[in-house]
Each structure stands twice: as C-alpha cells, then as structure tokens.
Amino acid sequence: MARLIDIENRPDEAIAAAVSALADGFPIGLPTETVYGLAADATNPQAITRIYETKGRPRFNPLICHVATLEMAERHAAFDPLSRRLAEAFWPGPLTLVLPRRPKSPIHDLASAGLDTIGLRCPRGFAGAVIAAFGRPLAAPSANTSGKISPTSAAHVAADLGEKIPLILDGGPAGVGVESTIVKVEGDRLRLLRPGGVAAEEIEAVAGRPLIRPAASGATIEAPGMLASHYAPGAAMRLDAAAVSPGEALIRFAGAAVAGEADAVAVFDLSPSGDLAEAAANLFDFMKKADATGATAIAVTAIPRTGLGEAINDRLARAAAPRP
Ligand code: TXA
Ligand code: MG
C-alpha cells in the first residue's frame, strides 16, 4: 500500500520521499492544481512504462511533461515569442503548450510517443517544488485507472492505485478540478486540443487571436485524451436533464430546482452560487459520489458553456459517451 505524506505538515519529508521514489524509477501520486498526477521521471523509459502499466492504458499516448520553470521548459522545447507570451501569462498554472521538441532534449520518446512535438506544463503549487528538487521533468497523466474519472484528492488516488505505487503526496483537494487546457502552437496559429482549467477566452485575450477548435466528427485525433469515451462512471450519465426520475442521482448547478428532485437518490449542486470555477473543482468528486450511491443513472442539468463551462461540458460529454 502506498505511503501517504501530508505536504502541509511534512513538506521536507514529502520532497525527500518523492525524489527518492522518482530516482528509483517509480511513479508517485502527485497533487497539482488541476487533478492528481501519476508522475514519473520523463527521461527514464522504465519509469514511463510503469505509468502505462499502473494506469492500464491500452497504448502509448504522448504524456504531458511537467517542468518547474520556463527556463527548464526551454531546454526541452523551442519557444517563439507567442508561446513565451502564453507561458509568461499562465505559468505556473493549468495551461499545457504543445511545442516543437528540441532534438537534444533528454525526455524519452516513450513520453512524447515519438512525436516531434512535446506537451509541456508548469504546474502551480507543491508539484513545482518536487520537480525543482528532482531536477528533471516529470511525465504525469491523471492518477487513475485508464478510462475512469480523474482524481481530485489523495483519497481518490489511494482507492484506485494505492496498491500499485509506493507513494502518494497529499495536498488536499485539487483547486481547479479539471485537467489543463492544451494548446498547440503552430507558427502564428493556436489550436485548442483540449479545453481545461484556463478558459479559452482568457488565452485568446492574451494571444490576441482566436483558438482554432477541434473539428467536430471524423477528425484525426490529435490529443488522444480527446477519445470520445473517457472519465466514465459506472452509472449511465444523462445530460441536459430537465427532470430527474426515481432511482437516478442528480447533479445540478446554481441552485436551480429540478422536477422530481424530492425522489432522487441524491442531489449534488456543483455550485449553489453559480460559480463555474467552483463547479469545475467539484465536478469529478461529485461524479464519483453520485456513482457511489448506486443510482441507475446520473442526471445532469445543463451547465453554461462559457469560460470553464467549456471544459466542464467536455468532460460531461465524454462521461456520457457510449462505452467501448
Ligand atoms: O492537468 C493536467 O494536464 C493533468 C495533470 C496531472 O497535470 N495531466 C494530464 O495529462 O491530463 P494526460 O497525460 O492525461 O493528458 C495528456 C494529453 C493527452 O490527450 C495527450 O494526447 C496530449 O495531452 N498530448 C501530450 N503531448 C502531446 C503532443 N505532443 N501532441 C498532441 N497532444 C499531446
Ligand atoms: Mg486522464
């Protein structure tokens, strides 16, 4: 069973234990501001293979590599003025930039899936201190079994992967709650590969240009995390619900009353005050809790699509998609 260390009470011990496990080539549960990551040395092929084994990921997707600083990022990818402007505006924070990889970067091909680009992000909070102490980038997908809901607490990670990894750092609930926004920089064009913790509108304001959205259906998959069914709870998900049926659990938003509520198995409000950032932070935890009620289905009311609502709706759509 994984050792759990509370980073607030024992930060030095947490960093020392993390550096030691990472140096031995093991993945660890690492809190970031978005979700908990399953983090391993991005330069060590065995460590990266262990990430895939631990998650039960069916195949090798490119992983996001996490850095402590922009300076560290520049050793692994080529930044132009536009990508540097975005990094300076949003790092540390929930933005991943897909950039041309530097040929001499020691990040292993297994982390970048042999592509000539690399996904880099500089997380906010304690993860940065761990990366700085380790001195090398950390590849880190979300710390959950492949296809399941991403973890936003150390307890989520322990329940899912605790038997498979040596260490989980406990940083409390993840503040953002959805994964990072992924943007691919292609010359002066910016492509939104995944909506996430930074609202697309904020990026567009800094970049002074629109983000190119993924084409609807039939497009080639650029970010494999964009595969349709993902984040799946056990119960069926029913979106844009106007009413809830007996036997169903309800996830609603902004305190809005929903027909049939009194007979729902359980009712969760993502943000009674209608704050999308609070809703994003609660989303995965409430999906897990709604699922744990044993409800036949989880009915979810319509959530606004602006700002962080874009990422929330993206994750809900994936959770509701037909399962493979
Ligand atoms: O918030 C997050 O981003 C979390 C936390 C742990 O940092 N991490 C995360 O990583 O969501 P992961 O590995 O689950 O998601 C990686 C996504 C995948 O969809 C992958 O295809 C895409 O990033 N990606 C990574 N490198 C890429 C590249 N070079 N080109 C295109 N997509 C890339
Ligand atoms: Mg994931």
Coordinates of N, CA, C and O and ligand atoms in Angstrom, one line a residue, residues 55 57 142 144 150 179 230, ligand 2:
K55 N -1.7 2.5 -14.9 CA -3.0 3.0 -15.4 C -3.8 2.0 -16.2 O -4.9 2.2 -16.4
R57 N -3.2 1.6 -19.2 CA -3.5 2.3 -20.5 C -3.3 1.4 -21.7 O -2.2 0.8 -21.7
S142 N -3.2 11.9 -15.5 CA -4.0 11.8 -14.2 C -3.8 10.5 -13.6 O -3.6 9.5 -14.2
N144 N -5.3 7.9 -12.4 CA -6.5 7.0 -12.3 C -6.3 5.9 -13.3 O -5.6 6.0 -14.2
S150 N -10.9 11.2 -13.3 CA -9.7 11.7 -12.8 C -9.8 12.1 -11.3 O -10.8 12.5 -10.8
E179 N -8.6 19.0 -15.8 CA -7.2 19.0 -16.4 C -6.9 20.3 -17.1 O -7.8 21.0 -17.4
H230 N -14.5 8.6 -22.0 CA -13.4 8.9 -21.0 C -14.1 9.3 -19.8 O -15.3 9.7 -19.8
Ligands
MG2 MG -6.6 11.4 -17.7

